[in-house]
PDB file of C-alpha atoms and ligand atoms in Angstrom:
ATOM      1  CA  MET J 610     110.393  82.873 118.001  1.00  0.00           C
ATOM      2  CA  SER J 611     111.853  79.388 118.302  1.00  0.00           C
ATOM      3  CA  ASP J 612     113.979  77.471 115.818  1.00  0.00           C
ATOM      4  CA  PRO J 613     112.445  78.239 112.411  1.00  0.00           C
ATOM      5  CA  ARG J 614     114.082  75.211 110.820  1.00  0.00           C
ATOM      6  CA  PRO J 615     114.408  72.337 113.295  1.00  0.00           C
ATOM      7  CA  THR J 616     116.733  69.858 111.651  1.00  0.00           C
ATOM      8  CA  PRO J 617     117.707  66.320 112.641  1.00  0.00           C
ATOM      9  CA  ILE J 618     121.284  65.850 113.795  1.00  0.00           C
ATOM     10  CA  PRO J 619     123.052  63.272 111.589  1.00  0.00           C
ATOM     11  CA  ASP J 620     123.582  59.862 113.225  1.00  0.00           C
ATOM     12  CA  SER J 621     127.216  59.990 112.169  1.00  0.00           C
ATOM     13  CA  LEU J 622     127.831  62.966 114.495  1.00  0.00           C
ATOM     14  CA  GLU J 623     129.004  61.655 117.867  1.00  0.00           C
ATOM     15  CA  GLN J 624     126.972  63.596 120.350  1.00  0.00           C
ATOM     16  CA  ASP J 625     129.323  62.803 123.223  1.00  0.00           C
ATOM     17  CA  ASN J 626     132.286  64.355 121.422  1.00  0.00           C
ATOM     18  CA  VAL J 627     131.015  67.774 120.431  1.00  0.00           C
ATOM     19  CA  PRO J 628     133.512  70.665 120.610  1.00  0.00           C
ATOM     20  CA  ARG J 629     132.776  72.846 123.616  1.00  0.00           C
ATOM     21  CA  HIS J 630     133.832  76.009 121.857  1.00  0.00           C
ATOM     22  CA  VAL J 631     133.529  76.596 118.118  1.00  0.00           C
ATOM     23  CA  ALA J 632     134.878  79.787 116.531  1.00  0.00           C
ATOM     24  CA  VAL J 633     133.997  80.940 113.028  1.00  0.00           C
ATOM     25  CA  VAL J 634     135.586  83.400 110.599  1.00  0.00           C
ATOM     26  CA  MET J 635     132.445  84.395 108.717  1.00  0.00           C
ATOM     27  CA  ASP J 636     134.078  85.217 105.389  1.00  0.00           C
ATOM     28  CA  GLY J 637     132.937  85.565 101.776  1.00  0.00           C
ATOM     29  CA  ASN J 638     130.014  87.970 102.068  1.00  0.00           C
ATOM     30  CA  GLY J 639     131.372  90.375  99.465  1.00  0.00           C
ATOM     31  CA  ARG J 640     132.076  87.648  96.914  1.00  0.00           C
ATOM     32  CA  TRP J 641     128.653  86.105  97.509  1.00  0.00           C
ATOM     33  CA  ALA J 642     127.032  89.427  96.638  1.00  0.00           C
ATOM     34  CA  GLN J 643     129.290  90.186  93.703  1.00  0.00           C
ATOM     35  CA  ARG J 644     128.547  86.804  92.156  1.00  0.00           C
ATOM     36  CA  GLN J 645     124.898  87.788  91.991  1.00  0.00           C
ATOM     37  CA  GLY J 646     125.571  91.285  90.711  1.00  0.00           C
ATOM     38  CA  LEU J 647     124.648  92.843  94.061  1.00  0.00           C
ATOM     39  CA  PRO J 648     126.584  95.425  96.082  1.00  0.00           C
ATOM     40  CA  ARG J 649     128.959  93.883  98.655  1.00  0.00           C
ATOM     41  CA  THR J 650     126.832  95.094 101.528  1.00  0.00           C
ATOM     42  CA  GLU J 651     123.960  92.817 100.455  1.00  0.00           C
ATOM     43  CA  GLY J 652     126.262  89.928 101.293  1.00  0.00           C
ATOM     44  CA  HIS J 653     126.658  91.102 104.880  1.00  0.00           C
ATOM     45  CA  GLY J 654     122.883  91.348 105.165  1.00  0.00           C
ATOM     46  CA  ALA J 655     122.482  87.805 103.832  1.00  0.00           C
ATOM     47  CA  GLY J 656     124.973  86.590 106.446  1.00  0.00           C
ATOM     48  CA  GLU J 657     122.435  87.185 109.213  1.00  0.00           C
ATOM     49  CA  VAL J 658     120.384  84.125 108.206  1.00  0.00           C
ATOM     50  CA  ALA J 659     123.563  82.040 108.278  1.00  0.00           C
ATOM     51  CA  LEU J 660     124.481  83.286 111.739  1.00  0.00           C
ATOM     52  CA  VAL J 661     121.045  82.569 113.190  1.00  0.00           C
ATOM     53  CA  ASP J 662     120.879  79.126 111.590  1.00  0.00           C
ATOM     54  CA  VAL J 663     124.347  78.176 112.796  1.00  0.00           C
ATOM     55  CA  THR J 664     123.467  79.396 116.296  1.00  0.00           C
ATOM     56  CA  TYR J 665     120.442  77.086 116.357  1.00  0.00           C
ATOM     57  CA  GLY J 666     122.608  74.251 115.048  1.00  0.00           C
ATOM     58  CA  ALA J 667     125.190  74.852 117.768  1.00  0.00           C
ATOM     59  CA  LEU J 668     122.455  74.880 120.404  1.00  0.00           C
ATOM     60  CA  ALA J 669     120.989  71.642 119.034  1.00  0.00           C
ATOM     61  CA  VAL J 670     124.249  69.703 119.349  1.00  0.00           C
ATOM     62  CA  GLY J 671     125.203  71.198 122.707  1.00  0.00           C
ATOM     63  CA  VAL J 672     128.083  73.500 121.809  1.00  0.00           C
ATOM     64  CA  LYS J 673     128.706  75.668 124.890  1.00  0.00           C
ATOM     65  CA  ALA J 674     130.407  78.638 123.233  1.00  0.00           C
ATOM     66  CA  LEU J 675     130.289  80.012 119.702  1.00  0.00           C
ATOM     67  CA  THR J 676     132.637  82.878 118.832  1.00  0.00           C
ATOM     68  CA  VAL J 677     131.998  84.642 115.537  1.00  0.00           C
ATOM     69  CA  TYR J 678     134.293  87.134 113.825  1.00  0.00           C
ATOM     70  CA  ALA J 679     132.065  90.033 112.826  1.00  0.00           C
ATOM     71  CA  PHE J 680     134.510  92.941 112.386  1.00  0.00           C
ATOM     72  CA  SER J 681     138.267  92.959 112.656  1.00  0.00           C
ATOM     73  CA  THR J 682     140.613  95.735 113.743  1.00  0.00           C
ATOM     74  CA  GLU J 683     141.789  95.709 110.105  1.00  0.00           C
ATOM     75  CA  ASN J 684     138.304  96.067 108.614  1.00  0.00           C
ATOM     76  CA  TRP J 685     138.498  99.845 109.198  1.00  0.00           C
ATOM     77  CA  ARG J 686     140.587  99.866 106.021  1.00  0.00           C
ATOM     78  CA  ARG J 687     137.453  99.259 103.958  1.00  0.00           C
ATOM     79  CA  PRO J 688     135.584 102.031 102.154  1.00  0.00           C
ATOM     80  CA  ILE J 689     133.808 104.327 104.593  1.00  0.00           C
ATOM     81  CA  ASP J 690     130.369 103.357 103.251  1.00  0.00           C
ATOM     82  CA  GLU J 691     130.991  99.670 103.894  1.00  0.00           C
ATOM     83  CA  VAL J 692     132.321 100.374 107.386  1.00  0.00           C
ATOM     84  CA  ARG J 693     129.263 102.470 108.128  1.00  0.00           C
ATOM     85  CA  TYR J 694     127.006  99.725 106.780  1.00  0.00           C
ATOM     86  CA  LEU J 695     128.719  97.138 109.000  1.00  0.00           C
ATOM     87  CA  MET J 696     128.293  99.311 112.108  1.00  0.00           C
ATOM     88  CA  ASP J 697     124.570  99.808 111.381  1.00  0.00           C
ATOM     89  CA  PHE J 698     124.088  96.201 110.376  1.00  0.00           C
ATOM     90  CA  ASN J 699     125.650  94.766 113.527  1.00  0.00           C
ATOM     91  CA  GLN J 700     123.680  97.158 115.699  1.00  0.00           C
ATOM     92  CA  GLY J 701     120.472  96.213 113.868  1.00  0.00           C
ATOM     93  CA  LEU J 702     121.250  92.531 114.150  1.00  0.00           C
ATOM     94  CA  LEU J 703     121.504  92.841 117.918  1.00  0.00           C
ATOM     95  CA  GLN J 704     118.256  94.789 118.101  1.00  0.00           C
ATOM     96  CA  ARG J 705     116.478  92.251 115.898  1.00  0.00           C
ATOM     97  CA  ARG J 706     117.857  89.099 117.507  1.00  0.00           C
ATOM     98  CA  GLN J 707     118.675  89.719 121.155  1.00  0.00           C
ATOM     99  CA  HIS J 708     115.241  88.770 122.500  1.00  0.00           C
ATOM    100  CA  GLU J 709     115.042  85.600 120.437  1.00  0.00           C
ATOM    101  CA  LEU J 710     118.519  84.595 121.582  1.00  0.00           C
ATOM    102  CA  HIS J 711     117.615  85.448 125.157  1.00  0.00           C
ATOM    103  CA  ASP J 712     114.548  83.191 124.934  1.00  0.00           C
ATOM    104  CA  GLU J 713     116.830  80.376 123.780  1.00  0.00           C
ATOM    105  CA  GLY J 714     119.081  80.764 126.817  1.00  0.00           C
ATOM    106  CA  VAL J 715     121.987  82.328 124.938  1.00  0.00           C
ATOM    107  CA  ARG J 716     124.374  84.668 126.730  1.00  0.00           C
ATOM    108  CA  ILE J 717     125.674  87.334 124.348  1.00  0.00           C
ATOM    109  CA  THR J 718     129.193  88.633 124.940  1.00  0.00           C
ATOM    110  CA  PHE J 719     131.689  90.645 122.929  1.00  0.00           C
ATOM    111  CA  SER J 720     135.405  90.489 122.330  1.00  0.00           C
ATOM    112  CA  GLY J 721     137.147  93.519 120.939  1.00  0.00           C
ATOM    113  CA  ARG J 722     138.202  97.081 121.488  1.00  0.00           C
ATOM    114  CA  ARG J 723     135.848  99.891 122.224  1.00  0.00           C
ATOM    115  CA  ASP J 724     137.775 102.656 120.607  1.00  0.00           C
ATOM    116  CA  TRP J 725     136.418 106.013 119.506  1.00  0.00           C
ATOM    117  CA  ARG J 726     135.646 104.720 116.029  1.00  0.00           C
ATOM    118  CA  VAL J 727     132.819 102.489 117.242  1.00  0.00           C
ATOM    119  CA  PRO J 728     129.732 104.712 117.449  1.00  0.00           C
ATOM    120  CA  ARG J 729     128.241 105.184 120.925  1.00  0.00           C
ATOM    121  CA  ARG J 730     124.852 103.899 119.792  1.00  0.00           C
ATOM    122  CA  VAL J 731     126.506 100.616 118.793  1.00  0.00           C
ATOM    123  CA  THR J 732     128.281 100.154 122.119  1.00  0.00           C
ATOM    124  CA  ARG J 733     125.029 101.042 123.883  1.00  0.00           C
ATOM    125  CA  ASN J 734     123.274  98.213 122.052  1.00  0.00           C
ATOM    126  CA  MET J 735     126.122  95.847 122.826  1.00  0.00           C
ATOM    127  CA  ASP J 736     125.816  96.672 126.522  1.00  0.00           C
ATOM    128  CA  GLU J 737     122.056  96.227 126.379  1.00  0.00           C
ATOM    129  CA  ALA J 738     122.278  92.785 124.747  1.00  0.00           C
ATOM    130  CA  ALA J 739     124.993  91.664 127.167  1.00  0.00           C
ATOM    131  CA  GLU J 740     123.015  92.906 130.169  1.00  0.00           C
ATOM    132  CA  LEU J 741     119.762  91.291 129.019  1.00  0.00           C
ATOM    133  CA  THR J 742     121.368  87.882 128.512  1.00  0.00           C
ATOM    134  CA  LYS J 743     124.092  87.836 131.162  1.00  0.00           C
ATOM    135  CA  ARG J 744     122.499  85.115 133.320  1.00  0.00           C
ATOM    136  CA  ASN J 745     121.878  82.683 130.476  1.00  0.00           C
ATOM    137  CA  LYS J 746     123.725  79.395 130.723  1.00  0.00           C
ATOM    138  CA  ARG J 747     122.831  77.287 127.713  1.00  0.00           C
ATOM    139  CA  MET J 748     125.410  78.730 125.353  1.00  0.00           C
ATOM    140  CA  THR J 749     127.590  81.828 124.978  1.00  0.00           C
ATOM    141  CA  LEU J 750     127.490  83.628 121.651  1.00  0.00           C
ATOM    142  CA  ASN J 751     130.660  85.694 121.705  1.00  0.00           C
ATOM    143  CA  ILE J 752     130.760  88.314 118.971  1.00  0.00           C
ATOM    144  CA  ALA J 753     134.263  89.401 117.996  1.00  0.00           C
ATOM    145  CA  PHE J 754     133.707  93.015 117.024  1.00  0.00           C
ATOM    146  CA  ASN J 755     136.528  95.466 116.382  1.00  0.00           C
ATOM    147  CA  TYR J 756     138.554  92.443 117.393  1.00  0.00           C
ATOM    148  CA  GLY J 757     142.191  91.728 116.657  1.00  0.00           C
ATOM    149  CA  GLY J 758     144.211  88.893 118.166  1.00  0.00           C
ATOM    150  CA  ARG J 759     147.275  91.103 118.480  1.00  0.00           C
ATOM    151  CA  ALA J 760     145.243  93.939 119.994  1.00  0.00           C
ATOM    152  CA  GLU J 761     143.852  91.484 122.557  1.00  0.00           C
ATOM    153  CA  ILE J 762     147.368  90.483 123.607  1.00  0.00           C
ATOM    154  CA  VAL J 763     148.485  94.139 123.710  1.00  0.00           C
ATOM    155  CA  ASP J 764     145.480  94.972 125.891  1.00  0.00           C
ATOM    156  CA  ALA J 765     146.336  92.096 128.236  1.00  0.00           C
ATOM    157  CA  VAL J 766     149.942  93.278 128.526  1.00  0.00           C
ATOM    158  CA  GLN J 767     148.817  96.832 129.280  1.00  0.00           C
ATOM    159  CA  GLN J 768     146.587  95.425 132.014  1.00  0.00           C
ATOM    160  CA  LEU J 769     149.519  93.472 133.479  1.00  0.00           C
ATOM    161  CA  VAL J 770     151.447  96.733 133.740  1.00  0.00           C
ATOM    162  CA  ARG J 771     148.488  98.563 135.278  1.00  0.00           C
ATOM    163  CA  ASP J 772     148.207  95.704 137.792  1.00  0.00           C
ATOM    164  CA  ASN J 773     151.903  96.161 138.686  1.00  0.00           C
ATOM    165  CA  VAL J 774     152.677  92.514 138.017  1.00  0.00           C
ATOM    166  CA  PRO J 775     156.435  91.971 138.424  1.00  0.00           C
ATOM    167  CA  ALA J 776     158.245  90.384 135.463  1.00  0.00           C
ATOM    168  CA  ASN J 777     158.955  87.133 137.272  1.00  0.00           C
ATOM    169  CA  LYS J 778     155.239  86.693 137.973  1.00  0.00           C
ATOM    170  CA  ILE J 779     154.217  86.979 134.319  1.00  0.00           C
ATOM    171  CA  ASP J 780     153.296  83.550 133.046  1.00  0.00           C
ATOM    172  CA  GLU J 781     150.678  82.133 130.679  1.00  0.00           C
ATOM    173  CA  LYS J 782     148.063  82.143 133.404  1.00  0.00           C
ATOM    174  CA  ALA J 783     148.677  85.825 134.141  1.00  0.00           C
ATOM    175  CA  ILE J 784     148.252  86.701 130.469  1.00  0.00           C
ATOM    176  CA  ARG J 785     145.297  84.436 129.846  1.00  0.00           C
ATOM    177  CA  SER J 786     143.383  85.832 132.794  1.00  0.00           C
ATOM    178  CA  ARG J 787     143.628  89.291 131.187  1.00  0.00           C
ATOM    179  CA  LEU J 788     142.282  88.313 127.777  1.00  0.00           C
ATOM    180  CA  TYR J 789     138.780  89.490 126.839  1.00  0.00           C
ATOM    181  CA  HIS J 790     136.958  86.313 127.969  1.00  0.00           C
ATOM    182  CA  PRO J 791     139.182  84.174 130.165  1.00  0.00           C
ATOM    183  CA  GLU J 792     136.140  82.226 131.353  1.00  0.00           C
ATOM    184  CA  LEU J 793     135.628  80.680 127.907  1.00  0.00           C
ATOM    185  CA  PRO J 794     137.593  77.535 127.092  1.00  0.00           C
ATOM    186  CA  ASP J 795     139.947  77.806 124.120  1.00  0.00           C
ATOM    187  CA  PRO J 796     138.161  76.996 120.861  1.00  0.00           C
ATOM    188  CA  ASP J 797     138.380  73.293 120.037  1.00  0.00           C
ATOM    189  CA  LEU J 798     137.370  73.960 116.454  1.00  0.00           C
ATOM    190  CA  VAL J 799     137.911  77.017 114.252  1.00  0.00           C
ATOM    191  CA  ILE J 800     136.039  77.179 110.948  1.00  0.00           C
ATOM    192  CA  ARG J 801     136.829  79.589 108.122  1.00  0.00           C
ATOM    193  CA  THR J 802     134.492  79.881 105.172  1.00  0.00           C
ATOM    194  CA  SER J 803     135.046  81.101 101.590  1.00  0.00           C
ATOM    195  CA  GLY J 804     138.181  79.149 100.708  1.00  0.00           C
ATOM    196  CA  GLU J 805     140.655  81.497 102.374  1.00  0.00           C
ATOM    197  CA  TYR J 806     143.408  79.665 104.235  1.00  0.00           C
ATOM    198  CA  ARG J 807     144.533  82.173 106.802  1.00  0.00           C
ATOM    199  CA  ILE J 808     143.827  83.309 110.338  1.00  0.00           C
ATOM    200  CA  SER J 809     143.473  87.073 109.708  1.00  0.00           C
ATOM    201  CA  ASN J 810     144.327  88.029 113.292  1.00  0.00           C
ATOM    202  CA  PHE J 811     141.585  85.926 114.907  1.00  0.00           C
ATOM    203  CA  LEU J 812     142.047  84.468 118.430  1.00  0.00           C
ATOM    204  CA  LEU J 813     145.828  84.217 118.132  1.00  0.00           C
ATOM    205  CA  TRP J 814     146.413  83.227 121.728  1.00  0.00           C
ATOM    206  CA  GLU J 815     143.360  81.016 122.099  1.00  0.00           C
ATOM    207  CA  MET J 816     143.738  78.924 118.957  1.00  0.00           C
ATOM    208  CA  ALA J 817     147.184  77.554 119.819  1.00  0.00           C
ATOM    209  CA  TYR J 818     145.783  73.995 119.728  1.00  0.00           C
ATOM    210  CA  SER J 819     142.502  74.398 117.887  1.00  0.00           C
ATOM    211  CA  GLU J 820     141.580  72.120 115.018  1.00  0.00           C
ATOM    212  CA  LEU J 821     141.182  74.203 111.854  1.00  0.00           C
ATOM    213  CA  VAL J 822     138.547  73.411 109.251  1.00  0.00           C
ATOM    214  CA  PHE J 823     138.394  75.375 106.008  1.00  0.00           C
ATOM    215  CA  THR J 824     135.470  75.243 103.629  1.00  0.00           C
ATOM    216  CA  GLU J 825     134.796  76.733 100.224  1.00  0.00           C
ATOM    217  CA  VAL J 826     131.219  77.648 101.194  1.00  0.00           C
ATOM    218  CA  LEU J 827     130.679  81.409 101.299  1.00  0.00           C
ATOM    219  CA  TRP J 828     129.345  82.623 104.633  1.00  0.00           C
ATOM    220  CA  PRO J 829     125.849  83.672 103.436  1.00  0.00           C
ATOM    221  CA  ASP J 830     125.341  80.086 102.141  1.00  0.00           C
ATOM    222  CA  PHE J 831     126.637  78.409 105.312  1.00  0.00           C
ATOM    223  CA  ARG J 832     123.995  76.535 107.318  1.00  0.00           C
ATOM    224  CA  ARG J 833     123.903  74.258 110.348  1.00  0.00           C
ATOM    225  CA  GLU J 834     124.464  71.245 108.060  1.00  0.00           C
ATOM    226  CA  ASP J 835     127.860  72.751 107.222  1.00  0.00           C
ATOM    227  CA  LEU J 836     128.541  73.197 110.936  1.00  0.00           C
ATOM    228  CA  PHE J 837     127.633  69.552 111.568  1.00  0.00           C
ATOM    229  CA  GLU J 838     129.969  68.503 108.755  1.00  0.00           C
ATOM    230  CA  ALA J 839     132.816  70.560 110.245  1.00  0.00           C
ATOM    231  CA  ILE J 840     132.156  68.960 113.639  1.00  0.00           C
ATOM    232  CA  GLU J 841     132.383  65.521 112.063  1.00  0.00           C
ATOM    233  CA  VAL J 842     135.716  66.474 110.475  1.00  0.00           C
ATOM    234  CA  PHE J 843     136.836  67.636 113.927  1.00  0.00           C
ATOM    235  CA  GLN J 844     135.764  64.273 115.401  1.00  0.00           C
ATOM    236  CA  ARG J 845     137.966  62.401 112.946  1.00  0.00           C
ATOM    237  CA  ARG J 846     141.018  64.437 113.912  1.00  0.00           C
ATOM    238  CA  GLU J 847     143.435  63.229 116.523  1.00  0.00           C
ATOM    239  CA  ARG J 848     144.362  65.907 119.028  1.00  0.00           C
ATOM    240  CA  ARG J 849     147.731  65.430 120.629  1.00  0.00           C
ATOM    241  CA  PHE J 850     148.543  68.751 122.311  1.00  0.00           C
ATOM    242  CA  GLY J 851     152.235  68.128 121.762  1.00  0.00           C
ATOM    243  CA  GLY J 852     152.220  64.672 123.345  1.00  0.00           C
ATOM    244  CA  VAL J 853     152.369  61.228 121.708  1.00  0.00           C
ATOM    245  CA  ASP J 854     149.675  58.604 121.228  1.00  0.00           C
ATOM    246  CA  GLN J 855     149.479  56.138 124.057  1.00  0.00           C
TER     247      GLN J 855
HETATM  248  C1  IPE C1747     133.282  88.801 105.714  1.00  0.00           C
HETATM  249  O1  IPE C1747     133.016  88.925 104.371  1.00  0.00           O
HETATM  250  C2  IPE C1747     132.622  89.870 106.549  1.00  0.00           C
HETATM  251  C3  IPE C1747     133.518  90.878 107.106  1.00  0.00           C
HETATM  252  C4  IPE C1747     134.808  90.886 106.981  1.00  0.00           C
HETATM  253  C5  IPE C1747     132.897  91.937 107.854  1.00  0.00           C
HETATM  254  P1  IPE C1747     133.887  89.851 103.410  1.00  0.00           P
HETATM  255  O2  IPE C1747     133.269  91.196 103.363  1.00  0.00           O
HETATM  256  O3  IPE C1747     135.301  89.814 103.832  1.00  0.00           O
HETATM  257  O4  IPE C1747     133.690  89.119 102.033  1.00  0.00           O
HETATM  258  P2  IPE C1747     134.809  88.861 100.939  1.00  0.00           P
HETATM  259  O5  IPE C1747     135.922  88.126 101.613  1.00  0.00           O
HETATM  260  O6  IPE C1747     135.232  90.188 100.423  1.00  0.00           O
HETATM  261  O7  IPE C1747     134.120  88.024  99.919  1.00  0.00           O
HETATM  262  C1  IPE C1748     138.289  88.321 108.476  1.00  0.00           C
HETATM  263  O1  IPE C1748     137.921  88.424 107.149  1.00  0.00           O
HETATM  264  C2  IPE C1748     137.449  89.221 109.340  1.00  0.00           C
HETATM  265  C3  IPE C1748     136.037  88.862 109.471  1.00  0.00           C
HETATM  266  C4  IPE C1748     135.462  87.828 108.955  1.00  0.00           C
HETATM  267  C5  IPE C1748     135.275  89.772 110.279  1.00  0.00           C
HETATM  268  P1  IPE C1748     138.621  89.446 106.140  1.00  0.00           P
HETATM  269  O2  IPE C1748     137.924  89.289 104.852  1.00  0.00           O
HETATM  270  O3  IPE C1748     138.649  90.812 106.729  1.00  0.00           O
HETATM  271  O4  IPE C1748     140.102  88.896 106.081  1.00  0.00           O
HETATM  272  P2  IPE C1748     141.211  89.047 104.942  1.00  0.00           P
HETATM  273  O5  IPE C1748     141.344  90.514 104.663  1.00  0.00           O
HETATM  274  O6  IPE C1748     140.719  88.308 103.750  1.00  0.00           O
HETATM  275  O7  IPE C1748     142.442  88.433 105.526  1.00  0.00           O
HETATM  276 MG1   MG C1749     136.844  88.563 103.369  1.00  0.00          MG
END
């Protein structure tokens, strides 16, 4: 299947200044469902359409990497039924979408911990999707699953120790190279939906200089037009990286 909803890119979006890496905290699924008198889990289900549409939007404007926060290391605190639903849902999403994404030239990767709580069948599907798409170059869709920014840094530090790196050789490069996906550039733009103004343990290391855009839109209602709008907000920002304007 190709793009089910080809959409013109607004003229006001500068196509030569598109963020290379966009990261999204897909939040507000539960509230979306509750507002319609549905169980919270229906909101997660409805988020699939948003994710696919935003992926097509990112492809259309030439974003090279899209990282999406699908399940955090803190989301295990949710009721067991919701956790179970999210495991099944994310596995199903991969099964339903991996071939379509592969046809579009998308490489699927994952950031996060594979601890004992993630069912084997889910990790098997993750491996299958990653293997199928590993040679694709058009865009990377990086799914943050059982992901925590602090856990990622802890894992990198443990790897430094296993690699016997002496203290005086530990610098930012040594840490960065041990993060989950050192080959991806840091996100230029981080979007959070649903009117929450926090980071919730997402990409702590990588977002040191990201532009942050918050929107009230709940994730299941988010579409590529909202992505384009966030990119235009990004384009109006002035990035200084600690320096001064020339
Ligand atoms: C985001 O939506 C999805 C996950 C965290 C898995 P929520 O489930 O957090 O929705 P709200 O924030 O409760 O509305
Ligand atoms: C962040 O959303 C995690 C994901 C979107 C997967 P949460 O809904 O879990 O974050 P908090 O609890 O509101 O900070
Ligand atoms: Mg939430």
